Short mmCIF file of C-alpha atoms in Angstrom, two decimals:
data_model
loop_
_atom_site.label_atom_id
_atom_site.label_comp_id
_atom_site.label_asym_id
_atom_site.label_seq_id
_atom_site.Cartn_x
_atom_site.Cartn_y
_atom_site.Cartn_z
CA UNK A 1 10.50 57.65 26.46
CA UNK A 2 10.75 54.00 25.29
CA UNK A 3 11.76 53.52 22.82
CA UNK A 4 10.44 50.82 20.33
CA UNK A 5 11.73 47.23 19.09
CA UNK A 6 13.29 46.43 16.26
CA UNK A 7 12.45 43.71 15.05
CA UNK A 8 15.08 42.07 11.98
CA UNK A 9 13.97 39.43 9.83
CA UNK A 10 15.47 37.03 11.13
CA UNK A 11 13.98 37.39 14.28
CA UNK A 12 10.45 36.74 12.70
CA UNK A 13 11.41 34.16 10.81
CA UNK A 14 12.87 32.59 14.36
CA UNK A 15 10.05 33.80 16.65
CA UNK A 16 6.82 32.29 13.47
CA UNK A 17 9.13 28.83 14.28
CA UNK A 18 8.52 28.88 17.76
CA UNK A 19 5.04 30.18 17.68
CA UNK A 20 3.74 28.98 13.88
CA UNK A 21 5.04 24.73 14.28
CA UNK A 22 1.27 23.43 13.05
CA UNK A 23 3.13 20.50 11.35
CA UNK A 24 4.38 17.06 12.83
CA UNK A 25 8.53 15.79 12.32
CA UNK A 26 7.96 12.82 10.18
CA UNK A 27 9.81 10.05 11.77
CA UNK A 28 8.53 6.04 12.25
CA UNK A 29 5.77 6.63 14.74
CA UNK A 30 4.62 9.94 11.58
CA UNK A 31 5.23 6.75 8.61
CA UNK A 32 2.49 3.88 10.79
CA UNK A 33 0.25 6.56 11.73
CA UNK A 34 -0.24 7.90 7.88
CA UNK A 35 -0.35 4.60 7.11
CA UNK A 36 -3.33 3.39 9.69
CA UNK A 37 -5.91 7.36 8.80
CA UNK A 38 -5.25 5.95 5.03
CA UNK A 39 -6.24 1.96 5.90
CA UNK A 40 -8.98 3.77 7.92
CA UNK A 41 -10.21 6.05 4.78
CA UNK A 42 -10.30 2.79 3.16
CA UNK A 43 -12.36 1.14 4.69
CA UNK A 44 -14.75 3.95 6.01
CA UNK A 45 -14.42 5.60 2.43
CA UNK A 46 -16.39 2.00 1.20
CA UNK A 47 -18.14 1.98 4.79
CA UNK A 48 -20.32 5.62 3.55
CA UNK A 49 -20.18 5.49 -0.46
CA UNK A 50 -21.20 1.35 0.13
CA UNK A 51 -21.94 -1.28 2.44
CA UNK A 52 -25.00 2.14 3.95
CA UNK A 53 -25.87 2.85 0.54
CA UNK A 54 -24.96 6.41 -0.45
CA UNK A 55 -23.21 6.48 -2.96
CA UNK A 56 -20.10 7.70 -4.32
CA UNK A 57 -21.86 11.59 -5.42
CA UNK A 58 -23.24 11.99 -1.70
CA UNK A 59 -20.39 10.68 -0.53
CA UNK A 60 -18.11 12.88 -2.01
CA UNK A 61 -19.92 15.80 -1.48
CA UNK A 62 -20.38 15.41 2.57
CA UNK A 63 -16.69 14.36 3.05
CA UNK A 64 -15.35 16.87 0.73
CA UNK A 65 -17.64 19.64 3.74
CA UNK A 66 -15.74 17.54 6.63
CA UNK A 67 -12.01 17.55 5.68
CA UNK A 68 -13.90 21.68 4.46
CA UNK A 69 -14.55 21.98 8.45
CA UNK A 70 -11.19 19.83 9.54
CA UNK A 71 -9.15 21.85 7.67
CA UNK A 72 -10.45 25.10 8.93
CA UNK A 73 -10.05 24.05 12.34
CA UNK A 74 -5.97 22.77 12.00
CA UNK A 75 -5.80 25.86 10.60
CA UNK A 76 -6.71 28.17 13.39
CA UNK A 77 -4.63 26.17 15.41
CA UNK A 78 -1.35 28.55 16.44
CA UNK A 79 0.07 25.01 16.97
CA UNK A 80 0.99 22.03 16.51
CA UNK A 81 -2.13 19.76 17.38
CA UNK A 82 -2.24 15.36 16.93
CA UNK A 83 -5.97 15.51 17.60
CA UNK A 84 -6.40 17.45 14.62
CA UNK A 85 -3.57 17.28 12.21
CA UNK A 86 -4.17 13.40 11.80
CA UNK A 87 -8.63 14.11 11.84
CA UNK A 88 -7.60 16.01 8.66
CA UNK A 89 -5.03 13.43 6.98
CA UNK A 90 -8.10 11.02 7.51
CA UNK A 91 -11.00 13.25 6.20
CA UNK A 92 -8.18 13.60 3.16
CA UNK A 93 -8.72 9.94 3.09
CA UNK A 94 -11.92 8.90 3.48
CA UNK A 95 -13.00 11.63 0.32
CA UNK A 96 -10.20 11.09 -1.69
CA UNK A 97 -11.17 7.38 -1.52
CA UNK A 98 -14.66 8.03 -2.40
CA UNK A 99 -13.38 11.49 -5.29
CA UNK A 100 -11.29 8.83 -7.01
CA UNK A 101 -14.15 5.81 -6.94
CA UNK A 102 -16.74 7.94 -8.03
CA UNK A 103 -13.69 10.47 -10.27
CA UNK A 104 -13.03 6.05 -11.81
CA UNK A 105 -16.50 3.91 -11.72
CA UNK A 106 -19.16 4.52 -12.66
CA UNK A 107 -23.29 2.85 -12.24
CA UNK A 108 -22.47 -0.59 -13.81
CA UNK A 109 -22.43 -3.64 -11.36
CA UNK A 110 -19.37 -4.47 -11.71
CA UNK A 111 -18.41 -1.85 -9.14
CA UNK A 112 -20.88 -2.49 -6.14
CA UNK A 113 -21.29 -4.68 -3.18
CA UNK A 114 -21.95 -7.56 -2.60
CA UNK A 115 -26.11 -8.11 -3.40
CA UNK A 116 -26.35 -4.58 -4.13
CA UNK A 117 -28.86 -3.32 -7.37
CA UNK A 118 -27.82 0.24 -6.93
CA UNK A 119 -25.88 3.17 -4.43
CA UNK A 120 -27.22 6.41 -3.27
CA UNK A 121 -28.52 9.65 -5.25
CA UNK A 122 -27.30 10.98 -8.11
CA UNK A 123 -25.08 9.96 -10.39
CA UNK A 124 -22.13 7.45 -9.82
CA UNK A 125 -19.03 8.08 -11.51
CA UNK A 126 -17.95 9.53 -14.20
CA UNK A 127 -16.53 6.16 -15.76
CA UNK A 128 -13.28 7.86 -16.28
CA UNK A 129 -10.82 5.07 -15.60
CA UNK A 130 -8.56 3.70 -13.21
CA UNK A 131 -4.53 5.34 -16.12
CA UNK A 132 -7.14 8.51 -17.47
CA UNK A 133 -7.92 9.91 -13.35
CA UNK A 134 -4.79 8.64 -12.44
CA UNK A 135 -3.12 10.63 -15.40
CA UNK A 136 -5.90 13.79 -13.95
CA UNK A 137 -4.72 13.98 -10.60
CA UNK A 138 -1.31 13.39 -11.88
CA UNK A 139 -2.03 16.56 -13.91
CA UNK A 140 -3.71 18.11 -10.38
CA UNK A 141 -0.40 17.31 -7.90
CA UNK A 142 2.01 18.87 -10.54
CA UNK A 143 -0.21 21.90 -11.16
CA UNK A 144 -0.39 22.25 -7.06
CA UNK A 145 3.53 21.98 -6.39
CA UNK A 146 4.16 24.18 -9.61
CA UNK A 147 2.15 26.96 -7.34
CA UNK A 148 3.84 26.51 -4.63
CA UNK A 149 7.13 25.75 -6.48
CA UNK A 150 7.03 29.22 -7.41
CA UNK A 151 6.23 30.96 -3.88
CA UNK A 152 9.62 30.71 -2.61
CA UNK A 153 8.51 29.08 -0.36
CA UNK A 154 9.84 25.89 1.31
CA UNK A 155 9.08 22.12 0.29
CA UNK A 156 10.38 20.51 3.94
CA UNK A 157 7.40 20.43 5.97
CA UNK A 158 9.40 20.91 9.46
CA UNK A 159 9.74 24.86 8.43
CA UNK A 160 6.25 24.58 7.13
CA UNK A 161 5.20 28.16 9.10
CA UNK A 162 2.89 30.17 7.36
CA UNK A 163 -0.75 29.77 6.78
CA UNK A 164 -0.16 30.23 3.52
CA UNK A 165 2.68 27.73 2.58
CA UNK A 166 -0.21 25.12 5.05
CA UNK A 167 -3.28 25.01 2.15
CA UNK A 168 -1.04 24.51 -0.29
CA UNK A 169 0.46 21.62 1.95
CA UNK A 170 -3.03 20.61 2.49
CA UNK A 171 -4.14 21.11 -1.83
CA UNK A 172 -0.77 18.54 -2.15
CA UNK A 173 -2.82 16.42 0.34
CA UNK A 174 -5.83 15.28 -0.85
CA UNK A 175 -4.91 15.38 -4.74
CA UNK A 176 -1.92 12.74 -3.42
CA UNK A 177 -5.00 10.97 -1.36
CA UNK A 178 -6.88 10.87 -3.94
CA UNK A 179 -4.14 9.98 -5.97
CA UNK A 180 -2.65 7.34 -3.72
CA UNK A 181 -6.72 5.27 -3.74
CA UNK A 182 -6.40 5.10 -7.60
CA UNK A 183 -3.17 3.83 -7.79
CA UNK A 184 -4.68 1.45 -4.25
CA UNK A 185 -7.05 0.11 -7.02
CA UNK A 186 -5.08 -0.74 -10.15
CA UNK A 187 -2.80 -3.00 -8.71
CA UNK A 188 -6.20 -4.25 -6.94
CA UNK A 189 -8.40 -4.60 -8.70
CA UNK A 190 -7.58 -4.17 -12.15
CA UNK A 191 -2.99 -5.29 -12.18
CA UNK A 192 -3.74 -8.57 -11.77
CA UNK A 193 -1.76 -8.11 -8.73
CA UNK A 194 -4.87 -9.36 -6.13
CA UNK A 195 -4.76 -6.98 -2.91
CA UNK A 196 -0.99 -8.91 -1.28
CA UNK A 197 0.15 -8.49 -4.77
CA UNK A 198 -0.91 -4.86 -4.24
CA UNK A 199 0.23 -4.36 -0.44
CA UNK A 200 3.76 -6.55 -1.32
CA UNK A 201 4.83 -4.49 -5.30
CA UNK A 202 3.92 -0.91 -2.97
CA UNK A 203 6.00 -2.02 -0.24
CA UNK A 204 9.12 -2.73 -1.96
CA UNK A 205 8.81 0.66 -4.02
CA UNK A 206 9.09 2.03 -0.28
CA UNK A 207 11.30 0.63 -0.15
CA UNK A 208 13.60 1.42 -2.00
CA UNK A 209 12.72 4.68 -1.31
CA UNK A 210 14.78 3.99 1.67
CA UNK A 211 17.46 3.19 0.51
CA UNK A 212 17.92 6.17 -1.27
CA UNK A 213 17.68 8.27 1.65
CA UNK A 214 21.29 7.30 1.60
CA UNK A 215 22.68 8.84 -1.62
CA UNK A 216 23.71 11.86 -1.02
CA UNK A 217 22.07 13.60 -4.59
CA UNK A 218 18.32 12.29 -4.65
CA UNK A 219 16.73 15.44 -2.77
CA UNK A 220 15.09 13.76 0.97
CA UNK A 221 12.24 16.41 0.33
CA UNK A 222 11.53 14.64 -2.94
CA UNK A 223 11.32 11.04 -1.86
CA UNK A 224 9.71 12.30 1.19
CA UNK A 225 6.20 12.56 -1.17
CA UNK A 226 6.50 9.88 -3.04
CA UNK A 227 6.75 8.05 -0.21
CA UNK A 228 3.53 10.32 1.25
CA UNK A 229 1.80 9.31 -1.94
CA UNK A 230 2.93 5.30 -2.29
CA UNK A 231 1.29 4.94 1.54
CA UNK A 232 -1.61 5.68 0.59
CA UNK A 233 -1.80 3.52 -1.97
CA UNK A 234 -0.74 0.23 0.28
CA UNK A 235 -3.85 1.95 2.41
CA UNK A 236 -6.09 0.97 0.38
CA UNK A 237 -4.59 -2.54 -1.08
CA UNK A 238 -5.00 -3.37 2.55
CA UNK A 239 -7.66 -1.82 3.63
CA UNK A 240 -9.62 -3.41 0.25
CA UNK A 241 -8.37 -7.05 1.85
CA UNK A 242 -8.82 -6.86 4.76
CA UNK A 243 -12.70 -5.72 4.32
CA UNK A 244 -13.81 -7.33 0.49
CA UNK A 245 -14.93 -11.02 -0.19
CA UNK A 246 -12.65 -14.17 0.34
CA UNK A 247 -13.45 -15.29 -3.29
CA UNK A 248 -12.01 -11.87 -4.59
CA UNK A 249 -8.94 -12.29 -2.48
CA UNK A 250 -9.89 -10.29 0.78
CA UNK A 251 -10.36 -11.41 5.08
CA UNK A 252 -14.53 -10.05 4.31
CA UNK A 253 -14.40 -8.85 8.22
CA UNK A 254 -16.53 -6.18 6.75
CA UNK A 255 -16.42 -2.50 7.09
CA UNK A 256 -18.28 -1.45 9.27
CA UNK A 257 -15.56 -3.50 11.17
CA UNK A 258 -12.26 -3.13 10.06
CA UNK A 259 -13.49 0.76 10.58
CA UNK A 260 -14.37 -0.14 13.99
CA UNK A 261 -10.85 -1.05 14.85
CA UNK A 262 -8.56 0.79 13.30
CA UNK A 263 -9.68 3.97 14.69
CA UNK A 264 -9.70 2.34 18.32
CA UNK A 265 -6.09 1.95 17.29
CA UNK A 266 -5.99 5.83 15.42
CA UNK A 267 -7.40 6.80 18.44
CA UNK A 268 -4.98 5.43 20.62
CA UNK A 269 -1.89 6.29 18.18
CA UNK A 270 -2.92 10.42 18.51
CA UNK A 271 -3.57 9.97 22.16
CA UNK A 272 -0.29 8.86 22.45
CA UNK A 273 1.63 11.58 20.23
CA UNK A 274 -0.67 13.96 22.34
CA UNK A 275 0.77 13.26 25.74
CA UNK A 276 3.98 13.71 23.49
CA UNK A 277 3.38 17.27 22.45
CA UNK A 278 2.17 17.99 25.80
CA UNK A 279 5.55 16.56 27.36
CA UNK A 280 7.88 18.71 23.88
CA UNK A 281 5.37 22.00 24.58
CA UNK A 282 6.15 21.50 28.77
CA UNK A 283 10.10 21.91 28.09
CA UNK A 284 9.64 24.83 26.01
CA UNK A 285 9.05 28.72 26.79
CA UNK A 286 5.60 29.43 26.00
CA UNK A 287 5.01 32.65 23.68
CA UNK A 288 5.89 36.72 25.01
CA UNK A 289 3.04 39.30 24.21
CA UNK A 290 5.50 40.29 22.09
CA UNK A 291 6.00 36.69 19.62
CA UNK A 292 2.48 36.64 20.21
CA UNK A 293 1.66 39.98 18.40
CA UNK A 294 5.11 38.96 15.37
CA UNK A 295 2.99 36.36 14.90
CA UNK A 296 -0.14 37.64 14.01
CA UNK A 297 1.96 40.08 11.23
CA UNK A 298 3.44 37.06 9.55
#
């Protein structure tokens, strides 16, 4: 009888990495798509909640369910698929927009769109305010990272190859996008900087992070997560700048028109990323039957 092959831990790790790579490389294209997705998340969230008058409560529930569906598709995928990945990023941005609004705002006319007297069914906000809401979200994000740290799994996204690691990753993404929305709305609405000023401030902070990448003592993983959070308020302020009335410092392009243009841009970028991924996959060997068995066992 032929002796069964014995796989070492190193073999399992190598096989798992080759078969289960589910997340993209962090490049300039990655950040371009991240900003496009988060800007669209802001305009689309406002489109459903405010323009279509569904309200923050109903829209938050609906968009959270969309996030769950897209996340299940992503988690069940056998390898990185740009359409699956960036659809989840978009769904977390849209859900994060209305979750933040629901936490921080209230039912007063201050937060209603022009000409609106009310929004959809249900409570329209907890009225916590941006500082309190941000403090809660920062605490949640720290808790996610603390649990992540206790598991001993890597924070480097290109090395996340397990179901549990990916679940923690997406938990951090959802909370960070919600936090980023609160930060963006605070900068645009409450800080006195306005939409353009808020975007310039966040852009300056991102430039500082870019410089810090050259400093050896500063971990790039830490810089990545700071940048990931900060690109969300950049998208939030950019989205508000596109959609809000001229009297409030915006361009008044509307949530529907802005969302349509941003969606076209994002789909185009996803299609390009899909082509690049297929070229990469074509140049890589397909997993063997043994590797597929190993993947299921890990």
